[in-house]
Amino acid sequence: MELKSGILRAQLARQTGCNLETIRYYEKVGLLPDPPRSANGYRVYPPDLVQRLQFILHARELGFAMEEIRSLLSLTDTGAQTCAEVMAKTQLHLDDVRRKISDLQRIERTLSTTLAECSGENVPECAILSVLNCS
Amino acid sequence: MELKSGILRAQLARQTGCNLETIRYYEKVGLLPDPPRSANGYRVYPPDLVQRLQFILHARELGFAMEEIRSLLSLTDTGAQTCAEVMAKTQLHLDDVRRKISDLQRIERTLSTTLAECSGENVPECAILSVLNCS
DNA sequence: TCTTGAGCCTGTAGTTGCTACAGACCTTAT
DNA sequence: ATAAGGTCTGTAGCAACTACAGGCTCAAGA
């Protein structure tokens, strides 16, 4: 099969560590463009898509939601993005991450202090059950 | 409508703060039992279901997954639960919570240190974009 | 040449934990 | 008589994927 300077989906997946099906999903939701097709209908990606997909995957690792990633990409797609804009979006995401951390920390404190009150023995009375049953 | 010592779904929702539809959902997935019905087909809950639903809601607030709640309930439903069993399940959940916290903290550190490197000005160069674009 | 196996295509279903309808019934009050 | 509100059922939608099933196509080996 002749591929003038393009790669197939599995190669894109391998080069980025992305799941094969996820690539198709990102295409469906518009994070990746509809790629050109070869004569037999196979997707043929230009090599710079490796970079774009890696951008998406890195953003995902940092917990950005799809909608946030979409909006970051729409900035860079114009080529006229500014650090100020990117910072603003990132700051909002960071606020969200911090909220999640403190929610989880509150849960962590409740669980660990309650666990510390448990006898851990083969008895029906249990501090955790008391907390869950409290009205 | 005659309800011998039972309450309707909306009342159960009001008394627990639970969403109306969520009650039906918990019934469908087996956390709440199929309640008896009045002549017209309305659900009529015995009053102790308030307690059970509150147990579920408290567990959800503490981040327990449905499957974990199901397993806690199946312990208490026998009436022969032990503190040791409940502790073991709770400890597993706590481990999970702590994993999530440290994942989020890693993200938080990356985001905040990268943000600190940003100029925040109206220029295209941006530390965040560099991180997202790195290969 | 035939066949086998791998790779690609599409569409769709499943995941978790809900939430929100649509359309039909029933009850209560005016 | 009718209007407003409650209840019922089933189903669709959310995020963010992941994993099939069923059908082509392609390259390599016997």
CSV table of C-alpha atoms (C1' of nucleotides) in Angstrom, one decimal:
chain,number,residue,atom,x,y,z
A,1,MET,CA,0.0,0.0,0.0
A,2,GLU,CA,1.3,3.4,-1.1
A,3,LEU,CA,1.1,6.1,1.6
A,4,LYS,CA,2.7,9.3,0.5
A,5,SER,CA,4.0,10.6,3.8
A,6,GLY,CA,1.1,9.5,5.9
A,7,ILE,CA,0.5,7.0,8.6
A,8,LEU,CA,-2.3,4.6,9.4
A,9,ARG,CA,-4.4,4.6,12.5
A,10,ALA,CA,-2.6,1.8,14.2
A,11,GLN,CA,0.7,3.5,13.7
A,12,LEU,CA,-0.6,6.7,15.1
A,13,ALA,CA,-1.9,4.8,18.1
A,14,ARG,CA,1.5,3.1,18.6
A,15,GLN,CA,3.5,6.3,18.2
A,16,THR,CA,1.4,8.1,20.8
A,17,GLY,CA,0.4,5.3,23.1
A,18,CYS,CA,-3.2,6.1,22.5
A,19,ASN,CA,-5.9,3.4,22.3
A,20,LEU,CA,-6.9,2.6,18.7
A,21,GLU,CA,-10.6,3.2,19.2
A,22,THR,CA,-10.0,6.4,21.1
A,23,ILE,CA,-8.5,8.0,18.0
A,24,ARG,CA,-11.8,7.3,16.2
A,25,TYR,CA,-13.7,8.7,19.1
A,26,TYR,CA,-11.6,11.9,19.2
A,27,GLU,CA,-12.3,12.3,15.5
A,28,LYS,CA,-16.1,11.8,16.1
A,29,VAL,CA,-16.1,14.5,18.8
A,30,GLY,CA,-14.0,16.9,16.7
A,31,LEU,CA,-10.7,17.0,18.6
A,32,LEU,CA,-9.0,15.4,15.6
A,33,PRO,CA,-9.9,16.4,12.1
A,34,ASP,CA,-11.4,13.9,9.6
A,35,PRO,CA,-8.3,12.5,8.0
A,36,PRO,CA,-7.9,12.0,4.2
A,37,ARG,CA,-8.6,8.4,3.1
A,38,SER,CA,-6.6,6.1,0.9
A,39,ALA,CA,-8.3,4.4,-2.1
A,40,ASN,CA,-9.5,1.6,0.1
A,41,GLY,CA,-11.0,3.9,2.7
A,42,TYR,CA,-8.3,3.6,5.3
A,43,ARG,CA,-7.5,6.8,7.3
A,44,VAL,CA,-4.1,8.3,6.3
A,45,TYR,CA,-2.8,10.7,8.9
A,46,PRO,CA,-0.3,13.5,8.0
A,47,PRO,CA,2.6,13.1,10.4
A,48,ASP,CA,1.9,16.2,12.4
A,49,LEU,CA,-1.2,14.6,13.8
A,50,VAL,CA,1.2,12.8,16.2
A,51,GLN,CA,1.8,16.1,17.7
A,52,ARG,CA,-1.8,17.1,18.0
A,53,LEU,CA,-2.8,13.8,19.5
A,54,GLN,CA,0.0,14.0,22.0
A,55,PHE,CA,-1.2,17.5,23.0
A,56,ILE,CA,-4.6,16.0,23.6
A,57,LEU,CA,-3.2,13.1,25.6
A,58,HIS,CA,-1.0,15.3,27.7
A,59,ALA,CA,-3.9,17.6,28.5
A,60,ARG,CA,-6.0,14.6,29.4
A,61,GLU,CA,-3.2,13.3,31.8
A,62,LEU,CA,-3.4,16.7,33.5
A,63,GLY,CA,-7.1,16.2,34.0
A,64,PHE,CA,-8.4,18.7,31.5
A,65,ALA,CA,-12.0,17.9,30.3
A,66,MET,CA,-12.7,17.4,26.7
A,67,GLU,CA,-14.4,20.8,26.5
A,68,GLU,CA,-11.4,22.5,27.9
A,69,ILE,CA,-9.1,20.6,25.5
A,70,ARG,CA,-11.3,21.6,22.7
A,71,SER,CA,-11.1,25.2,23.7
A,72,LEU,CA,-7.3,25.1,24.1
A,73,LEU,CA,-7.0,23.6,20.7
A,74,SER,CA,-9.2,26.2,19.2
A,75,LEU,CA,-6.8,28.8,20.5
A,76,THR,CA,-3.7,27.2,19.1
A,77,ASP,CA,-5.5,26.4,15.8
A,78,THR,CA,-5.8,30.1,15.1
A,79,GLY,CA,-2.0,30.4,15.7
A,80,ALA,CA,-2.8,33.6,17.4
A,81,GLN,CA,-3.1,32.2,20.9
A,82,THR,CA,-1.7,34.2,23.8
A,83,CYS,CA,-0.1,33.1,27.0
A,84,ALA,CA,-2.7,35.2,28.9
A,85,GLU,CA,-5.6,33.2,27.4
A,86,VAL,CA,-4.0,29.9,28.0
A,87,MET,CA,-3.2,30.8,31.6
A,88,ALA,CA,-6.8,31.9,32.2
A,89,LYS,CA,-8.2,28.6,31.1
A,90,THR,CA,-5.6,26.6,33.0
A,91,GLN,CA,-6.2,28.6,36.1
A,92,LEU,CA,-9.9,27.7,36.0
A,93,HIS,CA,-8.9,24.0,35.6
A,94,LEU,CA,-6.5,24.3,38.5
A,95,ASP,CA,-9.2,25.7,40.7
A,96,ASP,CA,-11.3,22.8,39.8
A,97,VAL,CA,-8.5,20.3,40.6
A,98,ARG,CA,-8.0,22.0,44.0
A,99,ARG,CA,-11.7,21.8,44.7
A,100,LYS,CA,-11.6,18.1,44.0
A,101,ILE,CA,-8.6,17.6,46.2
A,102,SER,CA,-10.2,19.3,49.1
A,103,ASP,CA,-13.4,17.3,48.6
A,104,LEU,CA,-11.4,14.1,48.7
A,105,GLN,CA,-9.4,15.2,51.7
A,106,ARG,CA,-12.6,15.9,53.6
A,107,ILE,CA,-13.7,12.3,52.8
A,108,GLU,CA,-10.3,11.0,53.7
A,109,ARG,CA,-10.4,12.7,57.1
A,110,THR,CA,-13.8,11.3,57.9
A,111,LEU,CA,-12.9,7.8,56.8
A,112,SER,CA,-9.6,7.6,58.6
A,113,THR,CA,-10.9,9.1,61.9
A,114,THR,CA,-13.9,6.8,61.8
A,115,LEU,CA,-11.7,3.8,61.0
A,116,ALA,CA,-9.6,4.7,64.1
A,117,GLU,CA,-12.7,4.5,66.3
A,118,CYS,CA,-13.4,0.9,65.1
A,119,SER,CA,-12.6,-2.0,67.3
A,120,GLY,CA,-11.9,-4.2,64.3
A,121,GLU,CA,-13.3,-7.2,66.1
A,122,ASN,CA,-15.9,-9.7,65.3
A,123,VAL,CA,-18.7,-7.6,66.9
A,124,PRO,CA,-21.7,-6.0,65.1
A,125,GLU,CA,-21.1,-2.5,66.6
A,126,CYS,CA,-19.1,-0.4,64.2
A,127,ALA,CA,-18.1,3.2,64.1
A,128,ILE,CA,-18.4,3.3,60.3
A,129,LEU,CA,-21.9,1.8,60.4
A,130,SER,CA,-22.8,4.4,63.0
A,131,VAL,CA,-21.7,7.2,60.7
A,132,LEU,CA,-23.5,5.8,57.7
A,133,ASN,CA,-26.7,5.3,59.8
A,134,CYS,CA,-26.7,8.6,61.5
A,135,SER,CA,-29.8,10.7,60.6
B,1,MET,CA,-55.8,7.5,49.4
B,2,GLU,CA,-55.3,5.1,52.3
B,3,LEU,CA,-51.7,4.4,53.2
B,4,LYS,CA,-51.4,2.2,56.2
B,5,SER,CA,-48.1,3.4,57.7
B,6,GLY,CA,-46.3,4.0,54.5
B,7,ILE,CA,-45.0,6.9,52.5
B,8,LEU,CA,-45.0,7.7,48.8
B,9,ARG,CA,-41.9,8.2,46.7
B,10,ALA,CA,-42.0,12.0,46.8
B,11,GLN,CA,-42.2,12.0,50.6
B,12,LEU,CA,-39.2,9.6,50.8
B,13,ALA,CA,-37.4,12.0,48.5
B,14,ARG,CA,-38.3,15.0,50.6
B,15,GLN,CA,-37.4,13.3,53.9
B,16,THR,CA,-33.9,12.2,52.7
B,17,GLY,CA,-33.1,15.0,50.2
B,18,CYS,CA,-32.7,12.4,47.5
B,19,ASN,CA,-33.7,13.1,44.0
B,20,LEU,CA,-37.1,11.6,43.0
B,21,GLU,CA,-35.7,9.7,40.1
B,22,THR,CA,-32.7,8.5,41.9
B,23,ILE,CA,-34.9,6.5,44.2
B,24,ARG,CA,-36.3,4.6,41.3
B,25,TYR,CA,-32.8,4.1,40.0
B,26,TYR,CA,-31.6,2.6,43.3
B,27,GLU,CA,-34.6,0.3,43.1
B,28,LYS,CA,-33.7,-0.8,39.6
B,29,VAL,CA,-30.1,-1.6,40.6
B,30,GLY,CA,-31.1,-3.4,43.7
B,31,LEU,CA,-30.0,-1.1,46.5
B,32,LEU,CA,-33.5,-0.5,47.5
B,33,PRO,CA,-36.1,-3.3,47.6
B,34,ASP,CA,-39.1,-3.3,45.3
B,35,PRO,CA,-41.7,-1.7,47.5
B,36,PRO,CA,-45.2,-2.8,47.9
B,37,ARG,CA,-47.7,-1.0,45.8
B,38,SER,CA,-51.1,0.6,46.6
B,39,ALA,CA,-54.2,-0.3,44.6
B,40,ASN,CA,-53.4,2.3,42.0
B,41,GLY,CA,-49.8,1.0,41.5
B,42,TYR,CA,-48.1,3.7,43.5
B,43,ARG,CA,-45.0,2.7,45.5
B,44,VAL,CA,-45.7,2.7,49.3
B,45,TYR,CA,-42.5,2.6,51.4
B,46,PRO,CA,-42.4,1.4,54.9
B,47,PRO,CA,-41.0,4.1,57.1
B,48,ASP,CA,-37.7,2.3,57.8
B,49,LEU,CA,-36.7,2.8,54.2
B,50,VAL,CA,-35.8,6.4,55.1
B,51,GLN,CA,-33.0,4.9,57.1
B,52,ARG,CA,-31.8,2.6,54.4
B,53,LEU,CA,-31.8,5.4,51.8
B,54,GLN,CA,-30.0,7.7,54.2
B,55,PHE,CA,-27.3,5.0,54.6
B,56,ILE,CA,-26.9,4.8,50.9
B,57,LEU,CA,-26.8,8.6,50.5
B,58,HIS,CA,-24.2,8.9,53.3
B,59,ALA,CA,-22.1,6.3,51.7
B,60,ARG,CA,-22.3,8.1,48.4
B,61,GLU,CA,-21.2,11.3,50.1
B,62,LEU,CA,-18.2,9.5,51.4
B,63,GLY,CA,-17.4,8.4,47.8
B,64,PHE,CA,-18.2,4.7,48.1
B,65,ALA,CA,-19.1,3.2,44.8
B,66,MET,CA,-22.4,1.5,44.2
B,67,GLU,CA,-20.8,-1.9,44.3
B,68,GLU,CA,-19.2,-1.1,47.6
B,69,ILE,CA,-22.4,0.1,49.0
B,70,ARG,CA,-24.2,-3.0,47.8
B,71,SER,CA,-21.6,-5.1,49.6
B,72,LEU,CA,-21.9,-3.1,52.8
B,73,LEU,CA,-25.7,-3.4,52.7
B,74,SER,CA,-25.5,-7.1,52.1
B,75,LEU,CA,-23.5,-7.4,55.3
B,76,THR,CA,-25.9,-5.4,57.4
B,77,ASP,CA,-28.9,-7.1,55.7
B,78,THR,CA,-27.9,-10.4,57.3
B,79,GLY,CA,-27.8,-8.6,60.7
B,80,ALA,CA,-24.6,-10.6,61.3
B,81,GLN,CA,-22.1,-8.1,60.1
B,82,THR,CA,-18.9,-7.6,62.0
B,83,CYS,CA,-16.8,-4.5,62.6
B,84,ALA,CA,-13.9,-6.3,61.1
B,85,GLU,CA,-15.6,-6.9,57.8
B,86,VAL,CA,-16.9,-3.3,57.5
B,87,MET,CA,-13.4,-2.0,58.4
B,88,ALA,CA,-11.8,-4.1,55.7
B,89,LYS,CA,-14.1,-2.8,53.0
B,90,THR,CA,-13.7,0.7,54.2
B,91,GLN,CA,-10.0,0.4,54.3
B,92,LEU,CA,-10.0,-0.6,50.6
B,93,HIS,CA,-12.1,2.4,49.8
B,94,LEU,CA,-9.8,4.7,51.8
B,95,ASP,CA,-6.8,3.4,49.9
B,96,ASP,CA,-8.6,4.3,46.7
B,97,VAL,CA,-9.4,7.8,47.9
B,98,ARG,CA,-5.8,8.3,48.9
B,99,ARG,CA,-4.7,7.2,45.4
B,100,LYS,CA,-7.0,9.7,43.9
B,101,ILE,CA,-5.8,12.4,46.1
B,102,SER,CA,-2.2,11.8,45.2
B,103,ASP,CA,-3.0,11.6,41.5
B,104,LEU,CA,-4.7,15.0,41.8
B,105,GLN,CA,-1.9,16.4,43.8
B,106,ARG,CA,0.6,15.4,41.1
B,107,ILE,CA,-1.6,17.2,38.6
B,108,GLU,CA,-1.9,20.2,40.9
B,109,ARG,CA,1.9,20.5,41.3
B,110,THR,CA,2.5,20.3,37.5
B,111,LEU,CA,-0.2,22.9,36.8
B,112,SER,CA,0.8,25.3,39.4
B,113,THR,CA,4.6,25.2,38.7
B,114,THR,CA,3.9,25.5,35.0
B,115,LEU,CA,1.5,28.4,35.6
B,116,ALA,CA,4.3,30.1,37.6
B,117,GLU,CA,6.5,30.0,34.6
B,118,CYS,CA,4.0,31.7,32.3
B,119,SER,CA,4.5,35.4,31.5
B,120,GLY,CA,0.8,35.9,31.3
B,121,GLU,CA,1.2,38.4,28.6
B,122,ASN,CA,-0.2,38.8,25.1
B,123,VAL,CA,2.5,36.7,23.5
B,124,PRO,CA,2.2,33.3,21.8
B,125,GLU,CA,4.9,31.6,23.8
B,126,CYS,CA,3.5,29.8,26.8
B,127,ALA,CA,4.9,27.4,29.4
B,128,ILE,CA,1.7,25.5,29.5
B,129,LEU,CA,1.6,25.0,25.7
B,130,SER,CA,5.2,23.9,25.9
B,131,VAL,CA,4.3,21.2,28.4
B,132,LEU,CA,1.3,20.1,26.4
B,133,ASN,CA,3.3,20.0,23.2
B,134,CYS,CA,6.4,18.2,24.6
B,135,SER,CA,7.0,14.8,23.0
C,1,DT,C1',-3.5,-19.7,-7.0
C,2,DC,C1',-5.6,-20.3,-2.8
C,3,DT,C1',-5.7,-19.4,1.8
C,4,DT,C1',-4.8,-17.6,6.1
C,5,DG,C1',-4.2,-14.0,9.2
C,6,DA,C1',-3.8,-9.4,10.1
C,7,DG,C1',-5.4,-4.9,9.6
C,8,DC,C1',-8.9,-1.7,8.6
C,9,DC,C1',-13.9,-0.1,8.2
C,10,DT,C1',-18.7,0.9,10.3
C,11,DG,C1',-22.1,1.0,13.8
C,12,DT,C1',-23.5,0.0,18.2
C,13,DA,C1',-23.4,-1.4,23.2
C,14,DG,C1',-21.4,-1.2,27.6
C,15,DT,C1',-19.3,1.4,31.6
C,16,DT,C1',-20.8,4.7,36.4
C,17,DG,C1',-24.3,7.1,38.7
C,18,DC,C1',-27.5,9.3,38.0
C,19,DT,C1',-31.0,13.0,35.8
C,20,DA,C1',-34.7,14.3,32.8
C,21,DC,C1',-37.9,13.9,29.9
C,22,DA,C1',-42.5,11.9,27.2
C,23,DG,C1',-46.8,10.1,27.4
C,24,DA,C1',-50.2,7.9,30.1
C,25,DC,C1',-52.8,7.3,34.1
C,26,DC,C1',-54.9,8.8,38.7
C,27,DT,C1',-56.5,12.0,42.4
C,28,DT,C1',-58.0,16.2,44.3
C,29,DA,C1',-60.0,20.6,44.3
C,30,DT,C1',-62.7,24.1,42.3
D,1,DA,C1',-66.4,19.2,34.2
D,2,DT,C1',-62.0,20.4,34.2
D,3,DA,C1',-57.5,21.8,35.6
D,4,DA,C1',-53.5,21.0,38.3
D,5,DG,C1',-50.7,18.1,40.3
D,6,DG,C1',-49.0,13.6,41.5
D,7,DT,C1',-47.6,8.9,40.0
D,8,DC,C1',-46.4,5.3,36.6
D,9,DT,C1',-43.4,3.3,32.7
D,10,DG,C1',-39.7,3.3,29.4
D,11,DT,C1',-36.1,5.6,27.3
D,12,DA,C1',-32.4,9.0,26.2
D,13,DG,C1',-28.7,11.8,27.7
D,14,DC,C1',-24.2,13.2,30.3
D,15,DA,C1',-18.5,12.2,30.3
D,16,DA,C1',-14.9,9.9,28.1
D,17,DC,C1',-14.0,6.3,26.5
D,18,DT,C1',-13.6,1.0,25.4
D,19,DA,C1',-14.9,-3.1,23.1
D,20,DC,C1',-17.0,-5.7,20.4
D,21,DA,C1',-19.6,-7.8,15.8
D,22,DG,C1',-19.7,-8.3,11.1
D,23,DG,C1',-17.7,-7.2,6.9
D,24,DC,C1',-13.7,-5.6,3.6
D,25,DT,C1',-9.0,-5.5,2.0
D,26,DC,C1',-4.2,-6.6,1.8
D,27,DA,C1',0.2,-9.1,2.1
D,28,DA,C1',2.6,-13.3,2.6
D,29,DG,C1',3.2,-18.3,2.6
D,30,DA,C1',2.2,-23.3,0.6
